[in-house]
PDB file of C-alpha atoms and ligand atoms in Angstrom:
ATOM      1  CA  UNK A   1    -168.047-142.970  17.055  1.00  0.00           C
ATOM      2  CA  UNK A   2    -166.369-144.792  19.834  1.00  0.00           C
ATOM      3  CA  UNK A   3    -163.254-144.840  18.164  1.00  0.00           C
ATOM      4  CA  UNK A   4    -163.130-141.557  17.476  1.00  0.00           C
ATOM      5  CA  UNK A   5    -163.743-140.426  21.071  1.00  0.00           C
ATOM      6  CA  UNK A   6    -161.281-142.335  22.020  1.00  0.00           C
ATOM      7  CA  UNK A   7    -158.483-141.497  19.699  1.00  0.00           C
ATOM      8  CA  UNK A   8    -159.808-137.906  20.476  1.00  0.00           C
ATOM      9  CA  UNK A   9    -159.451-138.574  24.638  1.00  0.00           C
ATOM     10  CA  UNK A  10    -156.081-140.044  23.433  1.00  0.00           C
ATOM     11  CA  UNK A  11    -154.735-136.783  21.891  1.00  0.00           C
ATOM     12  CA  UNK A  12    -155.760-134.518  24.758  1.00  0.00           C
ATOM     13  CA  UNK A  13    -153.666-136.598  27.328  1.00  0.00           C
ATOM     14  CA  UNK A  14    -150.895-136.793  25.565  1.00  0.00           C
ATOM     15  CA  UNK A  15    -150.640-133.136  24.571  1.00  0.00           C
ATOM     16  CA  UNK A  16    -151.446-132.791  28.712  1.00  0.00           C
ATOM     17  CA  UNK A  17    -148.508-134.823  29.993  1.00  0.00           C
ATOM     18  CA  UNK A  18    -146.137-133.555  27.467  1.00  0.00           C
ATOM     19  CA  UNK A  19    -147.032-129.715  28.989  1.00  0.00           C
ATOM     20  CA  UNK A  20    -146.687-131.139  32.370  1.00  0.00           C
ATOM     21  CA  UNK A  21    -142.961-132.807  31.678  1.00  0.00           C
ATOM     22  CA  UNK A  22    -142.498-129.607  30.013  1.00  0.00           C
ATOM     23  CA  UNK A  23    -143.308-127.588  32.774  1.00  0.00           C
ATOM     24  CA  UNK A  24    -141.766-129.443  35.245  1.00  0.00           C
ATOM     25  CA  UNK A  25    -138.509-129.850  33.444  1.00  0.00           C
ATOM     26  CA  UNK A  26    -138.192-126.017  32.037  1.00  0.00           C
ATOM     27  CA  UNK A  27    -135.224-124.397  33.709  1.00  0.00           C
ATOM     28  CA  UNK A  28    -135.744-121.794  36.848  1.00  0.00           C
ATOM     29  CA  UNK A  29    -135.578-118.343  35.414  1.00  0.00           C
ATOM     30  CA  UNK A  30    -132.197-116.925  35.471  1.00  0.00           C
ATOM     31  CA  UNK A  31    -131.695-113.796  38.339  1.00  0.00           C
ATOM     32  CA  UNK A  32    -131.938-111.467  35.268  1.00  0.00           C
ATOM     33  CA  UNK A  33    -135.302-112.489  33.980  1.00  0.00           C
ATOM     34  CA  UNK A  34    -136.383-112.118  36.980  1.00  0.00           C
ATOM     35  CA  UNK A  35    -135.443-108.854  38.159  1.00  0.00           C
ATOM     36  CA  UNK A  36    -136.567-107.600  34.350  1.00  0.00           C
ATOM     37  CA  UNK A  37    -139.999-109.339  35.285  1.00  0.00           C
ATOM     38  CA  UNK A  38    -140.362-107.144  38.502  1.00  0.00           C
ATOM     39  CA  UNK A  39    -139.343-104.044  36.886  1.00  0.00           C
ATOM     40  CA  UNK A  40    -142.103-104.661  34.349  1.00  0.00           C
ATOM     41  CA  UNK A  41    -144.676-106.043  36.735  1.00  0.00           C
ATOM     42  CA  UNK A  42    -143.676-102.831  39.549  1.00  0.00           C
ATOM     43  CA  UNK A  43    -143.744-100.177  36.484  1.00  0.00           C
ATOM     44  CA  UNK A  44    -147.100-100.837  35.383  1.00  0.00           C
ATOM     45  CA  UNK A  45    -149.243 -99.751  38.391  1.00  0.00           C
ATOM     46  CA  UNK A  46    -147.218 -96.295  38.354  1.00  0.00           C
ATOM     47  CA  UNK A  47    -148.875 -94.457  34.826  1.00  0.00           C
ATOM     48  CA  UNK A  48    -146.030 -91.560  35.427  1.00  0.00           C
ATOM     49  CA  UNK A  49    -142.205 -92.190  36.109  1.00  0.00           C
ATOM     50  CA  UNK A  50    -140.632 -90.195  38.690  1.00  0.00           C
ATOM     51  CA  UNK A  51    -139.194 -87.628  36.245  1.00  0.00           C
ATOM     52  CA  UNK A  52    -135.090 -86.502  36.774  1.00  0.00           C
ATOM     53  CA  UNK A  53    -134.414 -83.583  38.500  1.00  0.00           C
ATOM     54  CA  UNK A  54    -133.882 -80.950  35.903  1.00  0.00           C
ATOM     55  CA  UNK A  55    -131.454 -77.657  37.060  1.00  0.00           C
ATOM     56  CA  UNK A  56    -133.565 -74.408  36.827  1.00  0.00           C
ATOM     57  CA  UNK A  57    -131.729 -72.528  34.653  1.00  0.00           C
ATOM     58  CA  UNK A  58    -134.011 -69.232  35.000  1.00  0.00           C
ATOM     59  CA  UNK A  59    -134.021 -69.352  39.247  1.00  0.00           C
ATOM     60  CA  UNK A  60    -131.777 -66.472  39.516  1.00  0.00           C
ATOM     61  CA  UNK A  61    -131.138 -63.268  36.581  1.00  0.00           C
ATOM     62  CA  UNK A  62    -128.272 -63.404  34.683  1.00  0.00           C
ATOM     63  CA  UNK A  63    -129.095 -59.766  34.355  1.00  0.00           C
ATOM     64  CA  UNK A  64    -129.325 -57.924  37.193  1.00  0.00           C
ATOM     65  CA  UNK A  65    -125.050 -57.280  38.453  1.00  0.00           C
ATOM     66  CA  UNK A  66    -126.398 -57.652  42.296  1.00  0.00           C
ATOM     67  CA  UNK A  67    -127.156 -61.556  41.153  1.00  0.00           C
ATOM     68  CA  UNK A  68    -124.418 -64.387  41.683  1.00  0.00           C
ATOM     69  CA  UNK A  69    -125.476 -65.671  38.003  1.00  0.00           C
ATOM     70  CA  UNK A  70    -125.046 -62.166  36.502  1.00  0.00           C
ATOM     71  CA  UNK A  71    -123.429 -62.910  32.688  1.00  0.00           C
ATOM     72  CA  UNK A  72    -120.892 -60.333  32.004  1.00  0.00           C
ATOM     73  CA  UNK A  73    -119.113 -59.901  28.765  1.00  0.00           C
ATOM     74  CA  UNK A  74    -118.409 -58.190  25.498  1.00  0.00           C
ATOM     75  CA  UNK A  75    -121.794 -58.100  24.620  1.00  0.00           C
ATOM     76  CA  UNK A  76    -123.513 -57.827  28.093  1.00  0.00           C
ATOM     77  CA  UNK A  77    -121.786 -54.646  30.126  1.00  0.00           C
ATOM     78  CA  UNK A  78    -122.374 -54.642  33.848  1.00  0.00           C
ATOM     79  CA  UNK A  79    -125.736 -52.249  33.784  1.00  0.00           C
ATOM     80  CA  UNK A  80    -126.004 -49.795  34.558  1.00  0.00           C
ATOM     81  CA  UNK A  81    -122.239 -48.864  33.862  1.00  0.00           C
ATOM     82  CA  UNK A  82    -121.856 -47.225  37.370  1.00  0.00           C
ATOM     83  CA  UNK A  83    -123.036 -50.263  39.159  1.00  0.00           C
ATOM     84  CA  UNK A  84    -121.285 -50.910  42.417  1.00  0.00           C
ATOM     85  CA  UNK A  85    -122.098 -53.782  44.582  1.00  0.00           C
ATOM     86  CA  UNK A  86    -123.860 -53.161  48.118  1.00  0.00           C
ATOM     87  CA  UNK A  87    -122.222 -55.764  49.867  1.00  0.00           C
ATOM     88  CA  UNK A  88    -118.443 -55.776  48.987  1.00  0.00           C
ATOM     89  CA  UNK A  89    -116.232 -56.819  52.229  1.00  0.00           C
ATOM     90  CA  UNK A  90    -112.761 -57.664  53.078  1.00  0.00           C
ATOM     91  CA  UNK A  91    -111.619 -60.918  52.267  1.00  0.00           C
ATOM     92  CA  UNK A  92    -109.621 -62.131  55.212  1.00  0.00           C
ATOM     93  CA  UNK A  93    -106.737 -63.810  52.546  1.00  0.00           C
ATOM     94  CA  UNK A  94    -103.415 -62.358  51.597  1.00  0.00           C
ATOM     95  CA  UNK A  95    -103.502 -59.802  48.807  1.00  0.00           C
ATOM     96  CA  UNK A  96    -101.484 -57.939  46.495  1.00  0.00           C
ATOM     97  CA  UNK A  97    -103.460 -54.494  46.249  1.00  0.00           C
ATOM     98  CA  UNK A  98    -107.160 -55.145  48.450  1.00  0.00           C
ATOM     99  CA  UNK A  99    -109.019 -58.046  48.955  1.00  0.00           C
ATOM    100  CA  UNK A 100    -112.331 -56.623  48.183  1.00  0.00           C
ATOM    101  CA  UNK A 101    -114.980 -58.666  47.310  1.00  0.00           C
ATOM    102  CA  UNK A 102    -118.965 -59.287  47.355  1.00  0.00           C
ATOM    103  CA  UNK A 103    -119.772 -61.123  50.889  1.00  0.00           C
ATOM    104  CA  UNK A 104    -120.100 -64.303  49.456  1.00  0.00           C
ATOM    105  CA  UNK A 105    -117.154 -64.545  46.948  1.00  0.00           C
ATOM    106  CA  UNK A 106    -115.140 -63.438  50.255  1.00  0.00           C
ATOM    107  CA  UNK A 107    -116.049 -66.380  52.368  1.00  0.00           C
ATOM    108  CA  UNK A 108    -116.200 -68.564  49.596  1.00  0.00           C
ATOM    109  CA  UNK A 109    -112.847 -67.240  48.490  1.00  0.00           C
ATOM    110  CA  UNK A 110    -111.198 -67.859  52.396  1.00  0.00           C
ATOM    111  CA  UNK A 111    -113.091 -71.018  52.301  1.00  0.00           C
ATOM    112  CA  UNK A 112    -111.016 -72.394  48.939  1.00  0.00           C
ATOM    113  CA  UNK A 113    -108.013 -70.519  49.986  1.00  0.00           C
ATOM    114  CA  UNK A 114    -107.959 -72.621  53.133  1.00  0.00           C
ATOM    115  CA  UNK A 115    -108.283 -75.953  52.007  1.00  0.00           C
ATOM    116  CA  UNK A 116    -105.801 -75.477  49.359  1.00  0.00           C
ATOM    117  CA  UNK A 117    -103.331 -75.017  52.427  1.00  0.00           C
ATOM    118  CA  UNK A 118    -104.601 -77.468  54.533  1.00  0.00           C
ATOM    119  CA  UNK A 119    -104.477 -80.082  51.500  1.00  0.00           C
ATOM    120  CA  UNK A 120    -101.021 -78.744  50.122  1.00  0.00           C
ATOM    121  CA  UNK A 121     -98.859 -76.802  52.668  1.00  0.00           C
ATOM    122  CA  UNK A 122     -98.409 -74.531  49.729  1.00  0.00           C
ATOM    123  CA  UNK A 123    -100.625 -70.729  50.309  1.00  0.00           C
ATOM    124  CA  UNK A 124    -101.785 -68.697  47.416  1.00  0.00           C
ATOM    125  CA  UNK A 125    -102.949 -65.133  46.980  1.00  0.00           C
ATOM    126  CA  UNK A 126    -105.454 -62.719  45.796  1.00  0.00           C
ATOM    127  CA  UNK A 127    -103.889 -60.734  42.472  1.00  0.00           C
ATOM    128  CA  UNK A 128    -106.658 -59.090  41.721  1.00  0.00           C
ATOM    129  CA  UNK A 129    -110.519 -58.747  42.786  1.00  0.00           C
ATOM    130  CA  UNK A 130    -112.953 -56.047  43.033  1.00  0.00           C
ATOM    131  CA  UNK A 131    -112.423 -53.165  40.629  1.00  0.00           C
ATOM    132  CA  UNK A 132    -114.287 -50.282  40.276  1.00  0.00           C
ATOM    133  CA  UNK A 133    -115.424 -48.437  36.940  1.00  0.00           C
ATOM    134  CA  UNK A 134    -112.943 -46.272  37.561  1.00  0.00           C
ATOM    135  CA  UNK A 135    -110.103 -48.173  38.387  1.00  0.00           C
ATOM    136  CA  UNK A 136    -110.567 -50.579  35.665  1.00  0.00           C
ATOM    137  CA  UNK A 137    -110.244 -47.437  33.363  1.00  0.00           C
ATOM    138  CA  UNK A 138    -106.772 -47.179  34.311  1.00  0.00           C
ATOM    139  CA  UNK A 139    -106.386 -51.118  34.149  1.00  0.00           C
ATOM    140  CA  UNK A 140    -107.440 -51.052  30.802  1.00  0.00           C
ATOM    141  CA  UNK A 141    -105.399 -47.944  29.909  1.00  0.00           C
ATOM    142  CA  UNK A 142    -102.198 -49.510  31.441  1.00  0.00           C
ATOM    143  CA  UNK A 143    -102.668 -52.550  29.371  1.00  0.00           C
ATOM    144  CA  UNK A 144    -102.645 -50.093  25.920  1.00  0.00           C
ATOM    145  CA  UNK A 145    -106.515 -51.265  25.602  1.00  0.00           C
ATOM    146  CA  UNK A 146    -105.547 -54.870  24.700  1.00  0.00           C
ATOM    147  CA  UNK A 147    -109.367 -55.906  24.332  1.00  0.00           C
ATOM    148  CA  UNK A 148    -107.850 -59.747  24.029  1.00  0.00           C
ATOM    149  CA  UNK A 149    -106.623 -59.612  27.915  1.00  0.00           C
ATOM    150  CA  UNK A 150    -107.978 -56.102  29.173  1.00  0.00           C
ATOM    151  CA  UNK A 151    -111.670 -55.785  29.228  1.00  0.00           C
ATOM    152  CA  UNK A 152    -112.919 -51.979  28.560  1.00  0.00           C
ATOM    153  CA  UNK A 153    -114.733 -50.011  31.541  1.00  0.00           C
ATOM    154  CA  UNK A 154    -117.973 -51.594  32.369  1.00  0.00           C
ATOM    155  CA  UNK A 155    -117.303 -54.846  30.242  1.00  0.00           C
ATOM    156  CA  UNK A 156    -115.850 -56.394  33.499  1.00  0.00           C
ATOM    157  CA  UNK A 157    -116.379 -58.937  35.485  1.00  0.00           C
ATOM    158  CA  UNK A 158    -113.998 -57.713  38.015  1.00  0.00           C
ATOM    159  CA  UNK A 159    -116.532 -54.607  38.743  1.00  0.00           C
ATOM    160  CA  UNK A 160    -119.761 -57.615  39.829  1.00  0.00           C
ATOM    161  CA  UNK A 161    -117.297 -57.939  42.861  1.00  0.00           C
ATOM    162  CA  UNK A 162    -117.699 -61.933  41.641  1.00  0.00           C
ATOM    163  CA  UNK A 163    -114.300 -62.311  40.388  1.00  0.00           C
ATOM    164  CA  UNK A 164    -110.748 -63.046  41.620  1.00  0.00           C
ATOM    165  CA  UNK A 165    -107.340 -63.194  40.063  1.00  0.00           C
ATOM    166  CA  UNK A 166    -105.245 -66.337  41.921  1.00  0.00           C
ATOM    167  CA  UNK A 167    -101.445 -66.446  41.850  1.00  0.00           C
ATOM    168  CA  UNK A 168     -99.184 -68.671  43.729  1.00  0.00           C
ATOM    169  CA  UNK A 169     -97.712 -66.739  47.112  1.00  0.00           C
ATOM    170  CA  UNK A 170     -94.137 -66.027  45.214  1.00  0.00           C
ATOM    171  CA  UNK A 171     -96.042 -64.296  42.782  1.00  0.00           C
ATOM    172  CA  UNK A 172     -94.698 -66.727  40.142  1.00  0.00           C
ATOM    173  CA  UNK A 173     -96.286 -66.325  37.194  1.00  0.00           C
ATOM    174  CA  UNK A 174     -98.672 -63.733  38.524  1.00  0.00           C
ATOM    175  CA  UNK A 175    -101.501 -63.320  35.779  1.00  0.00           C
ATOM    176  CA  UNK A 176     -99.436 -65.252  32.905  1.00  0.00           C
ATOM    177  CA  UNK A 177    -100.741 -68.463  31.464  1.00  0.00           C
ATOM    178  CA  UNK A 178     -97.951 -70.766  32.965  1.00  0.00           C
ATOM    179  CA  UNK A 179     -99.777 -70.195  36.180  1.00  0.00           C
ATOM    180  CA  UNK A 180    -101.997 -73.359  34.751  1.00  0.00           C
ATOM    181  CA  UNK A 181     -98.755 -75.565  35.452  1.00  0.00           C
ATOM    182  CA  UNK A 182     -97.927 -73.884  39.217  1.00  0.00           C
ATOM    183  CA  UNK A 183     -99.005 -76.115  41.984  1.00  0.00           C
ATOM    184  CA  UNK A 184    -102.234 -73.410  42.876  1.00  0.00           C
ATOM    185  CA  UNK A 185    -103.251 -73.810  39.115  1.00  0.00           C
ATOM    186  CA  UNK A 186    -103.680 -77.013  39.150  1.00  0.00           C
ATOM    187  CA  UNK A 187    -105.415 -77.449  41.852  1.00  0.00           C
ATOM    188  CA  UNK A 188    -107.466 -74.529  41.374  1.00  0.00           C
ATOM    189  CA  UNK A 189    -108.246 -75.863  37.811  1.00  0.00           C
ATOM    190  CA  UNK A 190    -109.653 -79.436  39.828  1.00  0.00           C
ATOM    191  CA  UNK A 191    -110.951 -77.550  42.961  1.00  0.00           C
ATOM    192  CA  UNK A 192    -112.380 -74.267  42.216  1.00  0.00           C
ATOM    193  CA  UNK A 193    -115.333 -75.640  41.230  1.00  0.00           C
ATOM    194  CA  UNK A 194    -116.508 -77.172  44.445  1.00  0.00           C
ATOM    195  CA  UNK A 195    -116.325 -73.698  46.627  1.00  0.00           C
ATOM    196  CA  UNK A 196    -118.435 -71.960  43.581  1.00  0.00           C
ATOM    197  CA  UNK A 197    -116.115 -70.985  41.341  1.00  0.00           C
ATOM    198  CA  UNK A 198    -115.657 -70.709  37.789  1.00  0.00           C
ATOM    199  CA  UNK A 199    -112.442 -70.892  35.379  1.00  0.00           C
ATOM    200  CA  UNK A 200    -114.124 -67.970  33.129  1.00  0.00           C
ATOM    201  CA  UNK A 201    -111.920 -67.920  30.368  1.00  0.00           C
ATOM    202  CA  UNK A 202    -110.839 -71.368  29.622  1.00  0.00           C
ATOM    203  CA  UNK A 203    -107.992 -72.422  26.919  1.00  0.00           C
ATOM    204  CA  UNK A 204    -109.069 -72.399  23.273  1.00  0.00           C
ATOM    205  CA  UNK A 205    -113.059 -71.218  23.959  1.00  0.00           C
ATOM    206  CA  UNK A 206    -111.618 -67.469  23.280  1.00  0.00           C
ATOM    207  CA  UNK A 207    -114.555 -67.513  20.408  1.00  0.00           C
ATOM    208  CA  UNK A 208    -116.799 -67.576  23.176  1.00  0.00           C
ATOM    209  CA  UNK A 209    -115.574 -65.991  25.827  1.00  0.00           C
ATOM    210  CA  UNK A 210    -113.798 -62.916  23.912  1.00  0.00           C
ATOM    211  CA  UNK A 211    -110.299 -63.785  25.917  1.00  0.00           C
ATOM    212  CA  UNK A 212    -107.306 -65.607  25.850  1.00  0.00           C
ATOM    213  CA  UNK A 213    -106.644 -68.146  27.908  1.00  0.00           C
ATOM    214  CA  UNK A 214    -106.385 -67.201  32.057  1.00  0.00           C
ATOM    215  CA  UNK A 215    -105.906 -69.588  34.401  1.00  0.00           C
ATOM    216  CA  UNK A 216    -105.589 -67.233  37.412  1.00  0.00           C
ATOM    217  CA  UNK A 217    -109.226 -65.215  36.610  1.00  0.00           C
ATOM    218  CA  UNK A 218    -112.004 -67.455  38.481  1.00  0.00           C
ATOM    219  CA  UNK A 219    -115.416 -65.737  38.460  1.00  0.00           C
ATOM    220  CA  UNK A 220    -117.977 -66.731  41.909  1.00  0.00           C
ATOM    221  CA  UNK A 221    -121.035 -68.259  40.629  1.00  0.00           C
ATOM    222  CA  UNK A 222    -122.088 -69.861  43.823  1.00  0.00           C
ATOM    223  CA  UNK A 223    -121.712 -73.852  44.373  1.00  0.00           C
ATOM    224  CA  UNK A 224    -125.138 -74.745  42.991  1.00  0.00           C
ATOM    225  CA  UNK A 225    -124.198 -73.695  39.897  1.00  0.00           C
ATOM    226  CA  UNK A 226    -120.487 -74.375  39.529  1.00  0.00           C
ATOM    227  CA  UNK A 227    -121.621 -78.252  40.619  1.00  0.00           C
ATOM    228  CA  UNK A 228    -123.914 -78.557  37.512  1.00  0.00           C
ATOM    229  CA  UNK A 229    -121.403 -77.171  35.067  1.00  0.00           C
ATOM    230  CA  UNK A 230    -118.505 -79.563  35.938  1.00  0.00           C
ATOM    231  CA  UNK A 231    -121.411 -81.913  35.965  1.00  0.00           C
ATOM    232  CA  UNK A 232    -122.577 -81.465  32.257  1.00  0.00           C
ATOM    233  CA  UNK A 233    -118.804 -80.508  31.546  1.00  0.00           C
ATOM    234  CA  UNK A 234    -120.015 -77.529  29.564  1.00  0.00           C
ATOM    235  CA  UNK A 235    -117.337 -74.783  30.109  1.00  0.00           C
ATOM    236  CA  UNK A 236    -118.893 -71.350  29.646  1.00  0.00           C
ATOM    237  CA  UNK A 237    -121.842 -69.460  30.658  1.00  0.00           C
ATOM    238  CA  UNK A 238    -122.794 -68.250  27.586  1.00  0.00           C
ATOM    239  CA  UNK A 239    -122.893 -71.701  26.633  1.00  0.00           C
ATOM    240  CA  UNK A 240    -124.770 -73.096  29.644  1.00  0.00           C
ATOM    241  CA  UNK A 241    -127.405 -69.862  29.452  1.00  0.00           C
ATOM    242  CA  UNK A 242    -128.006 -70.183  25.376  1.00  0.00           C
ATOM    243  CA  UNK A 243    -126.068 -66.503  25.036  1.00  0.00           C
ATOM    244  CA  UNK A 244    -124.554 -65.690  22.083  1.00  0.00           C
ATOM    245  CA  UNK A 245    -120.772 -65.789  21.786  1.00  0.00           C
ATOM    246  CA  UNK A 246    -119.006 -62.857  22.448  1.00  0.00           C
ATOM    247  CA  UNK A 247    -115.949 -62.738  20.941  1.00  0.00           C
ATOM    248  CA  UNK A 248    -116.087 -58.597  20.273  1.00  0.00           C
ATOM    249  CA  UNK A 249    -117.363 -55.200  21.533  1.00  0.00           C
ATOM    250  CA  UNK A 250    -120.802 -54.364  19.444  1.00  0.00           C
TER     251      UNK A 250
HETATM  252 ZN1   ZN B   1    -109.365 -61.190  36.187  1.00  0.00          ZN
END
């Protein structure tokens, strides 16, 4: 019995001291278990993680041709057909016909048009912007109703006041797609984005958008919105709003 107790006693001290020397001679935790073991310990009294900021994609209609997110294509006219914006101004830029534009694609237009010359030296101009039903009647007529370049009355985006054809000062390559390798297309194609603006019909997404390639044509969307598409890198609206593709009138 005595034995036993003993032996017994014996057992327990040894398995004590080798814990202790095992404790004492286990290496410190390296920086990375221990930031791991503060995450874990600093997650669990918090039952709900602080969830990402998701971008509202139904905060402003994509309907109504008075919004700045207003989706205009072959399948979604500008409605009704006579619509013409209440707030179309001046844009104080050089143009080749007028400058006329809703209020905030004009300031947002001087805005980019400024800090391309401040950055570069170089100066671009406006092409093309507001159009009315009427005159994009004769647009289209003049272009022998190419539906690939020209869009029909009340199919464009021109007529939401929202849009602006770009060219380079000389006029080089005014509305042709080598404008993409002037010194305003390329920066444009980098820039645009960050003063709210749009490349609308980018090069090879003609399945989508229903047009060929056009570097100059840059439609206002406003910054919030520009910022999340070069963001996610998705290049279309009808894309970015679920739409079908609109390659073709109904
Ligand atoms: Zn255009």
């Amino acid at each position: 019995m005595t034995t036993a107790l003993l032996v017994a006693g014996s057992v327990i001290v040894v398995v004590a001291v080798i814990a202790v020397v095992f404790a004492v001679l286990r290496p410190a935790a390296s920086p990375d278990e221990k930031a791991t073991a503060t995450r874990t310990v600093s997650a669990t009294p918090s039952p709900t993680p602080t969830p990402t900021p998701t971008f509202d994609k139904t905060r402003f209609s994509i309907d109504d041709p008075m919004s700045l997110w207003v989706v205009v294509d072959k399948l979604r006219p500008v409605n009704p057909p006579s619509f013409v914006p209440s707030d179309l101004v001046d844009a104080n830029v050089p143009a080749v016909f007028t400058s006329t534009l809703r209020e905030p694609a004009a300031r947002a237009v001087e805005a980019m048009f400024a800090a391309y010359t401040a950055e570069t030296g170089d100066s671009m101009r406006l092409q093309s912007a507001y159009r009315s039903y009427e005159v994009q009647s004769q647009v289209y007529g003049e272009s022998n109703q190419d539906d690939a370049t020209t869009a029909r009355p009340g199919f464009s985006e021109h007529q939401t006041g929202l849009a602006v054809d770009i060219s380079p000062a000389s006029g080089e390559c005014a509305q042709n797609e080598c404008f993409a390798n002037t010194l305003p297309g390329q920066w444009l194609a980098a820039n645009a984005w960050q003063y709210g603006f749009l490349l609308r019909y980018p090069s090879g997404l003609t399945p989508i958008t229903g047009y060929t390639f056009e570097p100059w044509h840059f439609r206002f969307i406003g910054t919030e919105l520009a910022a999340e598409l070069h963001k996610t890198g998705v290049q279309t609206l009808e894309e970015f709003f679920g739409l079908p593709p609109a390659p073709d009138y109904q």
